[in-house]
Amino acid sequence: MSVDKSTEKEYLDIITASNLTYKQKLLHLAQAAENNCNPIKTTKEFDKFFAARGLDDMTEGKAPYRPRYICPNYGLFAEQGSEFLRLDKPETLDDLLWGLAMLYDNVPSVTSRPVYCGQLDKIIDPFITDMDDDEVLPRLHRFLNYIDRTVASGYCHANIGPEDTRAGRLLLQAMIDTQNACPNLTMKYDPNITPDDFMILCIEAAMKCANPAFANHPMHVNTYPGDYTVVSCYNVLPLGGGAYSLDRLLLPGLARMSSSVDDFMNNILPSATAELCNYMNDRIRFEVEQSHFFDSSFLVKEGLLSRDRFTAMFGVAGMSECIKELLHFDDDRAYGTDPEGNELAQQICQKIYDQVNEFDAVYSEVAGGRFTLHAQAGFADQVGITPGVRIKVGDEPEVFYDHIRQCASMHKYFNAGVSDIFPVEPTAEKNPEAILDVIKGAFAIDDKYLSFYSSDSDLVRITGFLVKRSEMEKYARGEAVLADTSHDGEGNWRANDLADRKVRL
């Protein structure tokens, strides 16, 4: 069997790369092979938008054989064990943690590794009632280090909260101690449930290790029937299900295709939205009807996943650059601070929201037969596309609360993930109450998700995922690094000037 020269070169470039580990080469080769199969046909109109960089398939692969994001009910595993993995119901903390470790190795995603590792505080808490802290902490250190060294992806994510639990407090301490980039951690905050002293601990941890970030629990809790999770780089998905796919409108590319604001709003944007919706349905049909993932996965057979708790995410990116293109802004005007630009952004989001919520999404019962909306992701190779509806670095309002008010005003359109990231002065560690006041104020005006990190921290946020600056620097020098999110992080850090984010407080 022979392959064409361009395909052979693609394979050999991966095989001979000096800055990829063996596992990273394996994953790259698997995706390259998948992309030489093309069972999902696209229309000429879709291809036109895609070629103009107006649509984006998020490099999910041309022949999807697993959902993009998978959110198993690990709490059920803690209650029953796994017949497939020949694991009895865990009786001790060691049983639980090593059982979870074995389970993680069998949970796929678009990265081929788990993007969700559980609501860890609630899963762990019942197993430590008869143990002292000095017995629990070394076990949590080993467990978190195992995840960091084996999953080795900043897209892996755990949750705690909104309740204050002993396990939650110990997990925070363990994350400070280990200083890992994996897993990410979200604290589900509810002012009516979460005590301030527990939030102060969370904020102190965030200042020391950039974990946790903070989700507005009351705004997310009713997104789906049953429980929700926060996974990967801030995706809000149903527990026991997940997302078939995430595909995006790249708004700057669509703006460049338009002759005017009216042409954009009335022709280009509706046409691109329709094409992307139909493409997403075709991907879902292939996953459900032909890939046989849901027929063959032990996660489904043992109840940790259910096909009817999956949906797909319709994403948008590059609002900042889109507004600049459409309104021909010079350097004195920008989305985020210009009233005309901000109003047009609202109109664009409302139009997308209305059209997507009128579309019949197949196999998406958990979301009422609709796609969910998302404004998070960004890629290193997509220069000039600020993630989601965020304000471009360098265009931020001078006043912190003006920045938050603008962000919060855009969050209402996106139920599957939207957030903002703020580096803060290292001295803020001495005044966590000030950050708590910011969180309370932001969530009171319906901001959905916030994250903070110390401006001098080695651990930093990119689009939402966590990486180490030191690892990005190694990769930039041509060295191999363990976590492949350092690859995208390094390019994104440079392409979007993330080192120049306005430092707050």
PDB file of C-alpha atoms in Angstrom, residues 146-320:
ATOM      1  CA  TYR A 146      -0.364  10.574  38.828  1.00  0.00           C
ATOM      2  CA  ILE A 147      -2.961  12.601  36.898  1.00  0.00           C
ATOM      3  CA  ASP A 148      -0.428  15.286  36.002  1.00  0.00           C
ATOM      4  CA  ARG A 149       2.213  12.826  34.796  1.00  0.00           C
ATOM      5  CA  THR A 150      -0.061  10.371  32.947  1.00  0.00           C
ATOM      6  CA  VAL A 151      -2.998  12.411  31.637  1.00  0.00           C
ATOM      7  CA  ALA A 152      -0.470  15.218  31.117  1.00  0.00           C
ATOM      8  CA  SER A 153      -2.959  17.626  29.556  1.00  0.00           C
ATOM      9  CA  GLY A 154      -4.079  21.028  30.771  1.00  0.00           C
ATOM     10  CA  TYR A 155      -7.517  20.185  29.373  1.00  0.00           C
ATOM     11  CA  CYS A 156      -8.162  17.696  32.205  1.00  0.00           C
ATOM     12  CA  HIS A 157     -10.503  19.190  34.782  1.00  0.00           C
ATOM     13  CA  ALA A 158     -11.878  18.471  38.271  1.00  0.00           C
ATOM     14  CA  ASN A 159     -14.635  20.212  40.254  1.00  0.00           C
ATOM     15  CA  ILE A 160     -15.273  21.034  43.916  1.00  0.00           C
ATOM     16  CA  GLY A 161     -18.073  22.899  45.723  1.00  0.00           C
ATOM     17  CA  PRO A 162     -20.383  24.594  46.286  1.00  0.00           C
ATOM     18  CA  GLU A 163     -20.380  22.940  49.722  1.00  0.00           C
ATOM     19  CA  ASP A 164     -17.445  23.253  52.093  1.00  0.00           C
ATOM     20  CA  THR A 165     -16.046  19.755  52.616  1.00  0.00           C
ATOM     21  CA  ARG A 166     -12.998  18.415  54.375  1.00  0.00           C
ATOM     22  CA  ALA A 167     -11.955  16.687  51.151  1.00  0.00           C
ATOM     23  CA  GLY A 168     -12.280  19.991  49.297  1.00  0.00           C
ATOM     24  CA  ARG A 169      -9.984  21.724  51.772  1.00  0.00           C
ATOM     25  CA  LEU A 170      -7.415  18.933  51.578  1.00  0.00           C
ATOM     26  CA  LEU A 171      -7.522  18.951  47.777  1.00  0.00           C
ATOM     27  CA  LEU A 172      -6.767  22.683  47.806  1.00  0.00           C
ATOM     28  CA  GLN A 173      -3.764  22.095  50.052  1.00  0.00           C
ATOM     29  CA  ALA A 174      -2.570  19.209  47.886  1.00  0.00           C
ATOM     30  CA  MET A 175      -2.792  21.364  44.768  1.00  0.00           C
ATOM     31  CA  ILE A 176      -0.741  24.100  46.424  1.00  0.00           C
ATOM     32  CA  ASP A 177       1.829  21.504  47.470  1.00  0.00           C
ATOM     33  CA  THR A 178       2.143  19.787  44.077  1.00  0.00           C
ATOM     34  CA  GLN A 179       2.103  22.916  41.834  1.00  0.00           C
ATOM     35  CA  ASN A 180       0.820  20.953  38.844  1.00  0.00           C
ATOM     36  CA  ALA A 181      -0.788  22.229  35.651  1.00  0.00           C
ATOM     37  CA  CYS A 182      -3.073  19.198  35.504  1.00  0.00           C
ATOM     38  CA  PRO A 183      -5.828  18.881  36.519  1.00  0.00           C
ATOM     39  CA  ASN A 184      -7.561  22.217  36.247  1.00  0.00           C
ATOM     40  CA  LEU A 185      -9.940  22.835  39.136  1.00  0.00           C
ATOM     41  CA  THR A 186     -13.256  24.699  39.220  1.00  0.00           C
ATOM     42  CA  MET A 187     -14.909  25.853  42.423  1.00  0.00           C
ATOM     43  CA  LYS A 188     -18.699  25.983  42.017  1.00  0.00           C
ATOM     44  CA  TYR A 189     -19.594  29.054  44.069  1.00  0.00           C
ATOM     45  CA  ASP A 190     -23.034  29.749  45.501  1.00  0.00           C
ATOM     46  CA  PRO A 191     -23.204  32.613  48.033  1.00  0.00           C
ATOM     47  CA  ASN A 192     -26.177  30.933  49.702  1.00  0.00           C
ATOM     48  CA  ILE A 193     -24.251  27.685  50.236  1.00  0.00           C
ATOM     49  CA  THR A 194     -20.517  28.403  50.200  1.00  0.00           C
ATOM     50  CA  PRO A 195     -19.105  29.950  53.406  1.00  0.00           C
ATOM     51  CA  ASP A 196     -16.756  32.895  53.006  1.00  0.00           C
ATOM     52  CA  ASP A 197     -13.927  31.213  54.890  1.00  0.00           C
ATOM     53  CA  PHE A 198     -13.899  28.340  52.382  1.00  0.00           C
ATOM     54  CA  MET A 199     -13.877  30.806  49.493  1.00  0.00           C
ATOM     55  CA  ILE A 200     -10.932  32.590  51.098  1.00  0.00           C
ATOM     56  CA  LEU A 201      -9.036  29.283  51.100  1.00  0.00           C
ATOM     57  CA  CYS A 202      -9.908  28.819  47.424  1.00  0.00           C
ATOM     58  CA  ILE A 203      -8.678  32.319  46.555  1.00  0.00           C
ATOM     59  CA  GLU A 204      -5.455  31.814  48.516  1.00  0.00           C
ATOM     60  CA  ALA A 205      -4.900  28.602  46.562  1.00  0.00           C
ATOM     61  CA  ALA A 206      -5.574  30.382  43.259  1.00  0.00           C
ATOM     62  CA  MET A 207      -2.905  32.939  44.125  1.00  0.00           C
ATOM     63  CA  LYS A 208      -0.392  30.167  44.815  1.00  0.00           C
ATOM     64  CA  CYS A 209      -1.162  27.673  42.019  1.00  0.00           C
ATOM     65  CA  ALA A 210      -3.743  29.329  39.697  1.00  0.00           C
ATOM     66  CA  ASN A 211      -6.336  26.765  40.848  1.00  0.00           C
ATOM     67  CA  PRO A 212      -9.277  26.875  41.329  1.00  0.00           C
ATOM     68  CA  ALA A 213     -11.230  29.075  38.943  1.00  0.00           C
ATOM     69  CA  PHE A 214     -14.745  30.117  39.954  1.00  0.00           C
ATOM     70  CA  ALA A 215     -18.093  29.174  38.406  1.00  0.00           C
ATOM     71  CA  ASN A 216     -21.345  30.978  39.179  1.00  0.00           C
ATOM     72  CA  HIS A 217     -23.169  27.863  40.393  1.00  0.00           C
ATOM     73  CA  PRO A 218     -26.710  29.322  40.552  1.00  0.00           C
ATOM     74  CA  MET A 219     -26.452  30.312  36.885  1.00  0.00           C
ATOM     75  CA  HIS A 220     -25.217  26.883  35.755  1.00  0.00           C
ATOM     76  CA  VAL A 221     -27.137  24.479  37.961  1.00  0.00           C
ATOM     77  CA  ASN A 222     -30.285  24.465  35.814  1.00  0.00           C
ATOM     78  CA  THR A 223     -28.543  24.329  32.437  1.00  0.00           C
ATOM     79  CA  TYR A 224     -29.424  20.641  32.036  1.00  0.00           C
ATOM     80  CA  PRO A 225     -31.690  18.135  33.767  1.00  0.00           C
ATOM     81  CA  GLY A 226     -29.543  16.547  36.470  1.00  0.00           C
ATOM     82  CA  ASP A 227     -26.044  17.596  37.484  1.00  0.00           C
ATOM     83  CA  TYR A 228     -23.588  19.586  35.390  1.00  0.00           C
ATOM     84  CA  THR A 229     -19.815  19.530  35.215  1.00  0.00           C
ATOM     85  CA  VAL A 230     -17.126  21.994  34.185  1.00  0.00           C
ATOM     86  CA  VAL A 231     -14.578  20.265  31.968  1.00  0.00           C
ATOM     87  CA  SER A 232     -11.620  20.944  29.691  1.00  0.00           C
ATOM     88  CA  CYS A 233     -11.001  24.708  29.385  1.00  0.00           C
ATOM     89  CA  TYR A 234     -14.345  25.799  30.835  1.00  0.00           C
ATOM     90  CA  ASN A 235     -17.077  23.814  29.121  1.00  0.00           C
ATOM     91  CA  VAL A 236     -20.330  23.380  31.046  1.00  0.00           C
ATOM     92  CA  LEU A 237     -21.709  19.919  30.210  1.00  0.00           C
ATOM     93  CA  PRO A 238     -24.121  17.310  31.585  1.00  0.00           C
ATOM     94  CA  LEU A 239     -22.728  14.859  34.126  1.00  0.00           C
ATOM     95  CA  GLY A 240     -22.923  11.329  32.763  1.00  0.00           C
ATOM     96  CA  GLY A 241     -22.807  12.649  29.205  1.00  0.00           C
ATOM     97  CA  GLY A 242     -20.826  15.317  27.438  1.00  0.00           C
ATOM     98  CA  ALA A 243     -20.398  16.975  24.054  1.00  0.00           C
ATOM     99  CA  TYR A 244     -20.336  15.229  20.703  1.00  0.00           C
ATOM    100  CA  SER A 245     -18.434  18.126  19.179  1.00  0.00           C
ATOM    101  CA  LEU A 246     -17.484  21.793  19.379  1.00  0.00           C
ATOM    102  CA  ASP A 247     -17.402  23.775  16.150  1.00  0.00           C
ATOM    103  CA  ARG A 248     -17.126  27.531  15.783  1.00  0.00           C
ATOM    104  CA  LEU A 249     -17.931  30.613  13.806  1.00  0.00           C
ATOM    105  CA  LEU A 250     -14.729  32.608  13.330  1.00  0.00           C
ATOM    106  CA  LEU A 251     -16.279  36.052  13.262  1.00  0.00           C
ATOM    107  CA  PRO A 252     -13.296  38.001  11.837  1.00  0.00           C
ATOM    108  CA  GLY A 253     -13.232  35.796   8.728  1.00  0.00           C
ATOM    109  CA  LEU A 254     -16.955  36.277   8.225  1.00  0.00           C
ATOM    110  CA  ALA A 255     -16.567  40.042   8.686  1.00  0.00           C
ATOM    111  CA  ARG A 256     -13.906  40.134   5.954  1.00  0.00           C
ATOM    112  CA  MET A 257     -16.336  38.369   3.596  1.00  0.00           C
ATOM    113  CA  SER A 258     -18.963  41.073   4.167  1.00  0.00           C
ATOM    114  CA  SER A 259     -19.429  44.288   2.211  1.00  0.00           C
ATOM    115  CA  SER A 260     -21.132  46.087   5.101  1.00  0.00           C
ATOM    116  CA  VAL A 261     -22.624  45.598   8.541  1.00  0.00           C
ATOM    117  CA  ASP A 262     -25.999  44.935   6.910  1.00  0.00           C
ATOM    118  CA  ASP A 263     -24.486  42.322   4.589  1.00  0.00           C
ATOM    119  CA  PHE A 264     -22.820  40.665   7.575  1.00  0.00           C
ATOM    120  CA  MET A 265     -25.971  40.625   9.714  1.00  0.00           C
ATOM    121  CA  ASN A 266     -28.497  39.691   7.037  1.00  0.00           C
ATOM    122  CA  ASN A 267     -26.549  37.443   4.663  1.00  0.00           C
ATOM    123  CA  ILE A 268     -23.110  36.224   5.710  1.00  0.00           C
ATOM    124  CA  LEU A 269     -23.746  35.496   9.399  1.00  0.00           C
ATOM    125  CA  PRO A 270     -27.089  33.661   8.952  1.00  0.00           C
ATOM    126  CA  SER A 271     -25.719  31.594   6.068  1.00  0.00           C
ATOM    127  CA  ALA A 272     -22.569  30.599   7.966  1.00  0.00           C
ATOM    128  CA  THR A 273     -24.591  29.769  11.079  1.00  0.00           C
ATOM    129  CA  ALA A 274     -26.907  27.504   9.079  1.00  0.00           C
ATOM    130  CA  GLU A 275     -23.987  25.738   7.403  1.00  0.00           C
ATOM    131  CA  LEU A 276     -22.275  25.095  10.720  1.00  0.00           C
ATOM    132  CA  CYS A 277     -25.460  23.781  12.346  1.00  0.00           C
ATOM    133  CA  ASN A 278     -26.027  21.311   9.509  1.00  0.00           C
ATOM    134  CA  TYR A 279     -22.391  20.208   9.600  1.00  0.00           C
ATOM    135  CA  MET A 280     -22.618  19.582  13.344  1.00  0.00           C
ATOM    136  CA  ASN A 281     -25.711  17.427  12.850  1.00  0.00           C
ATOM    137  CA  ASP A 282     -23.863  15.357  10.246  1.00  0.00           C
ATOM    138  CA  ARG A 283     -20.957  14.809  12.663  1.00  0.00           C
ATOM    139  CA  ILE A 284     -23.350  13.735  15.398  1.00  0.00           C
ATOM    140  CA  ARG A 285     -25.145  11.290  13.110  1.00  0.00           C
ATOM    141  CA  PHE A 286     -21.841   9.669  12.192  1.00  0.00           C
ATOM    142  CA  GLU A 287     -20.781   9.350  15.834  1.00  0.00           C
ATOM    143  CA  VAL A 288     -24.091   7.882  16.973  1.00  0.00           C
ATOM    144  CA  GLU A 289     -25.126   5.814  13.966  1.00  0.00           C
ATOM    145  CA  GLN A 290     -21.839   4.617  12.475  1.00  0.00           C
ATOM    146  CA  SER A 291     -18.920   4.845  14.914  1.00  0.00           C
ATOM    147  CA  HIS A 292     -20.633   2.480  17.415  1.00  0.00           C
ATOM    148  CA  PHE A 293     -19.008   4.271  20.355  1.00  0.00           C
ATOM    149  CA  PHE A 294     -22.209   4.170  22.371  1.00  0.00           C
ATOM    150  CA  ASP A 295     -22.764   0.512  21.493  1.00  0.00           C
ATOM    151  CA  SER A 296     -19.308  -0.670  22.501  1.00  0.00           C
ATOM    152  CA  SER A 297     -18.224   1.517  25.443  1.00  0.00           C
ATOM    153  CA  PHE A 298     -18.261  -0.120  28.879  1.00  0.00           C
ATOM    154  CA  LEU A 299     -18.830   3.378  30.290  1.00  0.00           C
ATOM    155  CA  VAL A 300     -22.295   3.287  28.722  1.00  0.00           C
ATOM    156  CA  LYS A 301     -23.003  -0.325  29.664  1.00  0.00           C
ATOM    157  CA  GLU A 302     -22.115   0.321  33.327  1.00  0.00           C
ATOM    158  CA  GLY A 303     -24.183   3.519  33.531  1.00  0.00           C
ATOM    159  CA  LEU A 304     -21.339   6.033  33.831  1.00  0.00           C
ATOM    160  CA  LEU A 305     -22.429   7.552  30.510  1.00  0.00           C
ATOM    161  CA  SER A 306     -25.751   7.799  28.718  1.00  0.00           C
ATOM    162  CA  ARG A 307     -26.088   8.707  25.048  1.00  0.00           C
ATOM    163  CA  ASP A 308     -29.123  10.881  25.761  1.00  0.00           C
ATOM    164  CA  ARG A 309     -27.015  13.138  28.027  1.00  0.00           C
ATOM    165  CA  PHE A 310     -24.847  14.323  25.133  1.00  0.00           C
ATOM    166  CA  THR A 311     -25.277  17.470  23.073  1.00  0.00           C
ATOM    167  CA  ALA A 312     -22.965  19.580  20.909  1.00  0.00           C
ATOM    168  CA  MET A 313     -21.528  23.041  21.425  1.00  0.00           C
ATOM    169  CA  PHE A 314     -21.891  25.823  18.876  1.00  0.00           C
ATOM    170  CA  GLY A 315     -18.993  28.203  19.406  1.00  0.00           C
ATOM    171  CA  VAL A 316     -18.060  31.741  18.428  1.00  0.00           C
ATOM    172  CA  ALA A 317     -14.655  33.402  18.472  1.00  0.00           C
ATOM    173  CA  GLY A 318     -13.026  36.672  17.541  1.00  0.00           C
ATOM    174  CA  MET A 319     -15.704  39.183  18.498  1.00  0.00           C
ATOM    175  CA  SER A 320     -13.101  41.864  19.183  1.00  0.00           C
TER     176      SER A 320
END
